[in-house]
Short mmCIF file of C-alpha atoms in Angstrom, two decimals:
data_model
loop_
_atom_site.label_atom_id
_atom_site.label_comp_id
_atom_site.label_asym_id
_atom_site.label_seq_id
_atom_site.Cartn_x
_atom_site.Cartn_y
_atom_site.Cartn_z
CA UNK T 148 0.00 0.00 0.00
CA UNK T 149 1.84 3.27 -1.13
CA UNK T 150 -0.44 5.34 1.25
CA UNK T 151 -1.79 7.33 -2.19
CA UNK T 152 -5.95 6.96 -2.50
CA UNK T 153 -7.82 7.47 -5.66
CA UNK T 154 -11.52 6.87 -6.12
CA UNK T 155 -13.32 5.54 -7.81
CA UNK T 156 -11.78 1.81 -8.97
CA UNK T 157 -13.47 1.66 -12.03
CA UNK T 158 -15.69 4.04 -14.09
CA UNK T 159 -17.81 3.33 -17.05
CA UNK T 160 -19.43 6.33 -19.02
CA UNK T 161 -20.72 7.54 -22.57
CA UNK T 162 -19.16 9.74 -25.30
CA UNK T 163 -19.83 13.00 -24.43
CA UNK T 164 -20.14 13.31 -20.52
CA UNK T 165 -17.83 14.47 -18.06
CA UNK T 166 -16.49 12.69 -15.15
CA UNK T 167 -14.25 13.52 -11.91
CA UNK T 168 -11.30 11.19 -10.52
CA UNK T 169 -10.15 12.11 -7.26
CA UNK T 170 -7.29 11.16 -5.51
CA UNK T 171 -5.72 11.94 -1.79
CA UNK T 172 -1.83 11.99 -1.51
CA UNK T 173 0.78 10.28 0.98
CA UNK T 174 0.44 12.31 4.08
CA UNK T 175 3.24 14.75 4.39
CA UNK T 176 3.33 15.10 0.20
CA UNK T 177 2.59 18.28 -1.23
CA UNK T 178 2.82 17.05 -4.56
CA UNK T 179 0.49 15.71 -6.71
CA UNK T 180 1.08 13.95 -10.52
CA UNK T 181 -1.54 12.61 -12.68
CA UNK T 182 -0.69 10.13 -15.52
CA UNK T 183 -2.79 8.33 -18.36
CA UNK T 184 -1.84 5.07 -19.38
CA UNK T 185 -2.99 3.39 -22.38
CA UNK T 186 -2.06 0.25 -24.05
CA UNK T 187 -0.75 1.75 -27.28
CA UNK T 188 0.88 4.90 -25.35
CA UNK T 189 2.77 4.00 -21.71
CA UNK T 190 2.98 5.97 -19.11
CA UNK T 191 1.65 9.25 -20.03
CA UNK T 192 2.32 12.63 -17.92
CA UNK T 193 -0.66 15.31 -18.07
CA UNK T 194 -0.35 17.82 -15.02
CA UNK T 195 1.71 18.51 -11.28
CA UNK T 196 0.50 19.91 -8.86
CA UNK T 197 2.61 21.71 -5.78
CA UNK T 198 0.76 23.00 -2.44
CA UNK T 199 -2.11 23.83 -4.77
CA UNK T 200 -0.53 24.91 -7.58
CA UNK T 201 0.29 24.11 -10.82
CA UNK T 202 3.71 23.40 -11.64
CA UNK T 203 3.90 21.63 -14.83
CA UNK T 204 1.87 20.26 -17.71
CA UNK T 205 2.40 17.30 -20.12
CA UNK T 206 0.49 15.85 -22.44
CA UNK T 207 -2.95 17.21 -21.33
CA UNK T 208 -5.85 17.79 -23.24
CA UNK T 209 -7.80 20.77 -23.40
CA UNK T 210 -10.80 19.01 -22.55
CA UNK T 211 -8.96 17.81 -18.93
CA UNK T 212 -8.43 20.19 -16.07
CA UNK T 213 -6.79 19.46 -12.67
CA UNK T 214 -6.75 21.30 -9.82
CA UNK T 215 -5.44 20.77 -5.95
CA UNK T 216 -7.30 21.76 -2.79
CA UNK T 217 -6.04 23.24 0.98
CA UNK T 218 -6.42 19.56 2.23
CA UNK T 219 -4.04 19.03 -0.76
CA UNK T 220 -6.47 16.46 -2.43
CA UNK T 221 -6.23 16.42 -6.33
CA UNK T 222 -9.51 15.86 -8.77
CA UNK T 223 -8.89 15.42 -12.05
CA UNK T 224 -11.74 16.39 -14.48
CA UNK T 225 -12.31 15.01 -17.95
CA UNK T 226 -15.31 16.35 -20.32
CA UNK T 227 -16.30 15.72 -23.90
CA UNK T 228 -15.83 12.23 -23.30
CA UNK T 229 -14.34 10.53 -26.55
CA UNK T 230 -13.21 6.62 -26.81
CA UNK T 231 -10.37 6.98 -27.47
CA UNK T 232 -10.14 8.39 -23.54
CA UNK T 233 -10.50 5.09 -22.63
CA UNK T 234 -7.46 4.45 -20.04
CA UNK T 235 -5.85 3.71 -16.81
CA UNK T 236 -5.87 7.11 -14.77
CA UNK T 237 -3.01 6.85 -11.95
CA UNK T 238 -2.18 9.60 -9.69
CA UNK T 239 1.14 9.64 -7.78
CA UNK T 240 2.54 11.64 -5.01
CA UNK T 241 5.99 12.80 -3.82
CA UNK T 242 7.73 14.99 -1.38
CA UNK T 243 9.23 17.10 -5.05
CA UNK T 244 12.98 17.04 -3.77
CA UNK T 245 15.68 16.72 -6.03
CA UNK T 246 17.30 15.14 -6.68
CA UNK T 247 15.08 11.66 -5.25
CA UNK T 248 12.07 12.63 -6.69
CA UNK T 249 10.80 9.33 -5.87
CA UNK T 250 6.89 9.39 -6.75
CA UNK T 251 4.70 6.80 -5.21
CA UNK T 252 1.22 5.75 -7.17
CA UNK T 253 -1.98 4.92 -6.41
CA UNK T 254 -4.33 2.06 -7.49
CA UNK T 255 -5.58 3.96 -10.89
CA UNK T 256 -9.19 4.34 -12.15
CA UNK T 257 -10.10 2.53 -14.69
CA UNK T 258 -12.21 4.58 -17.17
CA UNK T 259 -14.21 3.00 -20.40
CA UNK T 260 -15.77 5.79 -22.56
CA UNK T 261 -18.66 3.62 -24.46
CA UNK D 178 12.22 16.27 -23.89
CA UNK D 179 14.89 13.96 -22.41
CA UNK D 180 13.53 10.54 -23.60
CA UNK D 181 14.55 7.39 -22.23
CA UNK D 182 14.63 4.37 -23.93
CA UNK D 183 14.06 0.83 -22.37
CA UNK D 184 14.95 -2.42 -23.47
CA UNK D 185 13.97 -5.30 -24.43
CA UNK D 186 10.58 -4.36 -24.92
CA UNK D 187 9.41 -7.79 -24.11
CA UNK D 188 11.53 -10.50 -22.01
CA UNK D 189 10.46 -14.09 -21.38
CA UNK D 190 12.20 -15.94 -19.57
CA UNK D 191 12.14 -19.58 -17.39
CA UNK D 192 12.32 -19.59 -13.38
CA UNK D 193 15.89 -19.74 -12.52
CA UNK D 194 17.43 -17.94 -15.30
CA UNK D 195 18.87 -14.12 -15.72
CA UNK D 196 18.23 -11.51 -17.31
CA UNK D 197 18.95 -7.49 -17.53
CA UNK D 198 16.75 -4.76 -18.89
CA UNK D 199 18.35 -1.47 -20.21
CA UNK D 200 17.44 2.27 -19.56
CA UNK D 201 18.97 4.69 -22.18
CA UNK D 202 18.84 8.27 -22.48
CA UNK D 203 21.21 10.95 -24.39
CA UNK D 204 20.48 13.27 -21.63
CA UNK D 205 21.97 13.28 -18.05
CA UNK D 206 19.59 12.66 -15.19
CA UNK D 207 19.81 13.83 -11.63
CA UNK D 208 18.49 10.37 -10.70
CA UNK D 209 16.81 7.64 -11.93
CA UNK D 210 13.96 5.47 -10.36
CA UNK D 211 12.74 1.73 -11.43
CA UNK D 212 9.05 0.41 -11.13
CA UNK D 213 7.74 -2.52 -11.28
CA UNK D 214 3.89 -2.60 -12.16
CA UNK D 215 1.33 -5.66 -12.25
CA UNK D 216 -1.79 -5.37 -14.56
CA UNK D 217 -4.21 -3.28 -13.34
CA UNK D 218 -2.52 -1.90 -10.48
CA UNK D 219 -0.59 1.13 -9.84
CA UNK D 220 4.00 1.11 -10.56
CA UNK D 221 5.60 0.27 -7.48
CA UNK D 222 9.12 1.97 -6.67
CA UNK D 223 11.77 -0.71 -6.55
CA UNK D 224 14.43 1.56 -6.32
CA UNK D 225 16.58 5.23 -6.49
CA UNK D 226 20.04 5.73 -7.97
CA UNK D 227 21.43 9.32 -7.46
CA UNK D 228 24.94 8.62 -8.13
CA UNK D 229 26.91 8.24 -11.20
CA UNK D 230 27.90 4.30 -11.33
CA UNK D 231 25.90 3.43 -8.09
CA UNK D 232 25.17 0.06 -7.30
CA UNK D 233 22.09 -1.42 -5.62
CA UNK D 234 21.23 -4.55 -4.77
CA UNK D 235 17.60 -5.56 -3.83
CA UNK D 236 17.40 -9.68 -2.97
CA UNK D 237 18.17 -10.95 -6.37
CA UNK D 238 17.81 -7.45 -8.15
CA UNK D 239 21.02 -5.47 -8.60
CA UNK D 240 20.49 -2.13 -10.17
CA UNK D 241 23.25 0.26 -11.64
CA UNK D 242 23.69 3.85 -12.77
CA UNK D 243 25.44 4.49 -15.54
CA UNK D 244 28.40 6.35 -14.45
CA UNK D 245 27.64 9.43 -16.65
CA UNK D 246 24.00 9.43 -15.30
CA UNK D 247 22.58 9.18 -18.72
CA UNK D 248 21.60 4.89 -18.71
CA UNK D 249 21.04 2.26 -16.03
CA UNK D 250 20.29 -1.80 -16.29
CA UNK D 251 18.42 -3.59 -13.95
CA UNK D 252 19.51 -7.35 -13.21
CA UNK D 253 17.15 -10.28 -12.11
CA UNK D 254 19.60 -13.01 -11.06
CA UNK D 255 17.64 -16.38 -10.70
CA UNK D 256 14.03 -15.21 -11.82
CA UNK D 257 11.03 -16.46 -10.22
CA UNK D 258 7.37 -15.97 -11.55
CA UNK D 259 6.84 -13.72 -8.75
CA UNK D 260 9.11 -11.12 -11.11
CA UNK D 261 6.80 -11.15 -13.72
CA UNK D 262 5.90 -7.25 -14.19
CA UNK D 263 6.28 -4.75 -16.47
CA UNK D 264 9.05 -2.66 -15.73
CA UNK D 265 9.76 1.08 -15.88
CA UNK D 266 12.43 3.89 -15.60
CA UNK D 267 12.05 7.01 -14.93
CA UNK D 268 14.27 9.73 -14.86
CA UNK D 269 14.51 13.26 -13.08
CA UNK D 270 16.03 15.99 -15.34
CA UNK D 271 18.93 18.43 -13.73
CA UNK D 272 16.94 21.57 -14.64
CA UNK D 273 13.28 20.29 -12.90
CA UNK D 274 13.11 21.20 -9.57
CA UNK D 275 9.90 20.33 -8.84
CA UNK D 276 9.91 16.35 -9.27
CA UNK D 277 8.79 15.60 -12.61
CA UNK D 278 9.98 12.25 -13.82
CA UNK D 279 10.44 11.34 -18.03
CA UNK D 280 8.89 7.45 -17.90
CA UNK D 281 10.36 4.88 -20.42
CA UNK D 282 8.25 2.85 -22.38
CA UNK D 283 9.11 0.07 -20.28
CA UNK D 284 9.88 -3.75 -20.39
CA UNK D 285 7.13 -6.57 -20.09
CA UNK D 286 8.73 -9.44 -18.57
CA UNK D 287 7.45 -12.78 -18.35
CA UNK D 288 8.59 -15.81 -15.79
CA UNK D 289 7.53 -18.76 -16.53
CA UNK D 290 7.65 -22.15 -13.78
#
């Protein structure tokens, strides 16, 4: 158990909608990462997050925003649902030191876009 | 964008054999991480390198950083199916001071009894 929580497991929507993954980091980090993964694409980076504040972006769509609260939980919002969003959703957490920067994952969500 | 380059891409191997998976980059890293992550389920961190041609040994994994801190291997000595994983690096770039790791593409490997 890495100590990171994201909810929920699994999430099945259509094309179109919008959903929210949340996800609560090790206690004591102040950072926050969210990653797609995908069969065809790895481990994909979209957004950081540092004591509520953005800190650097990847490969993140338009259609996705991010943002961290006070009680340093992180929700990650994806609308405009399209298939191809279909993925594993991790979020990971760290303490942002260099030069560790050792990031620790939680379980993923599961999302299928039907 | 400092890629990093992993391989084999796929590895399959029988219980009590060896075998090493590469992590290559052109760019130098200020350290470099290996997961290990099961279907479904989130990468678990295995280990940190920090220093150019440090050497770490976990059980029956040794791990090494290249001593210009641009590659690393990873070595499973006497594999057992328990190993089976897919496994990443990930590197931290000099300049990013706020954590962000590059991820490889990683290696699947497979242990078979």
């Amino acid at each position: 158990d890495s100590g990171v929580t994201q909810t929920p497991k699994h999430l099945i929507t259509a094309t179109g909608q919008r959903v929210t993954l949340r996800c609560s980091p090790r206690s004591g980090d102040l950072s926050v990462y969210w990653y797609q993964q995908s069969l065809d694409q790895g481990l994909q980076f979209l957004i950081q997050y540092y004591n509520g504040e953005e800190r650097a972006k990847g490969n993140i769509l338009e259609r996705f925003s991010a943002q961290q609260f006070p009680d340093l939980h992180s929700e990650l919002n994806l609308s405009s649902l399209e298939l191809g969003d279909s993925a594993l959703y991790f979020c990971a957490s760290s303490v942002a030191t260099v030069p560790r920067n050792e990031q620790f994952f939680g379980p993923g969500t599961r999302l299928t876009v039907l | 964008t400092q890629l990093l380059e992993q391989s084999p891409q796929f590895l399959s191997i029988q219980e009590g054999e060896n075998l090493t998976v590469y992590c290559n980059s052109s760019s130098v890293f200020s350290s470099l991480q290996w997961y290990r992550q099961e279907p479904g389920e989130g990468p678990v961190l295995l280990v940190t390198v920090v220093t150019g041609g440090e050497v770490k040994k976990l059980k029956r994994l040794t791990f090494q950083f290249g001593d210009a801190r641009k590659d690393s291997s990873l070595h499973i000595t006497a594999a057992q199916p328990g190993d089976t994983g897919l496994y990443l690096c990930a590197g931290a770039g000099r300049t990013d001071s706020w954590g962000k790791l590059q991820f490889g593409a990683g290696t699947q490997v497979v242990v078979t009894p």
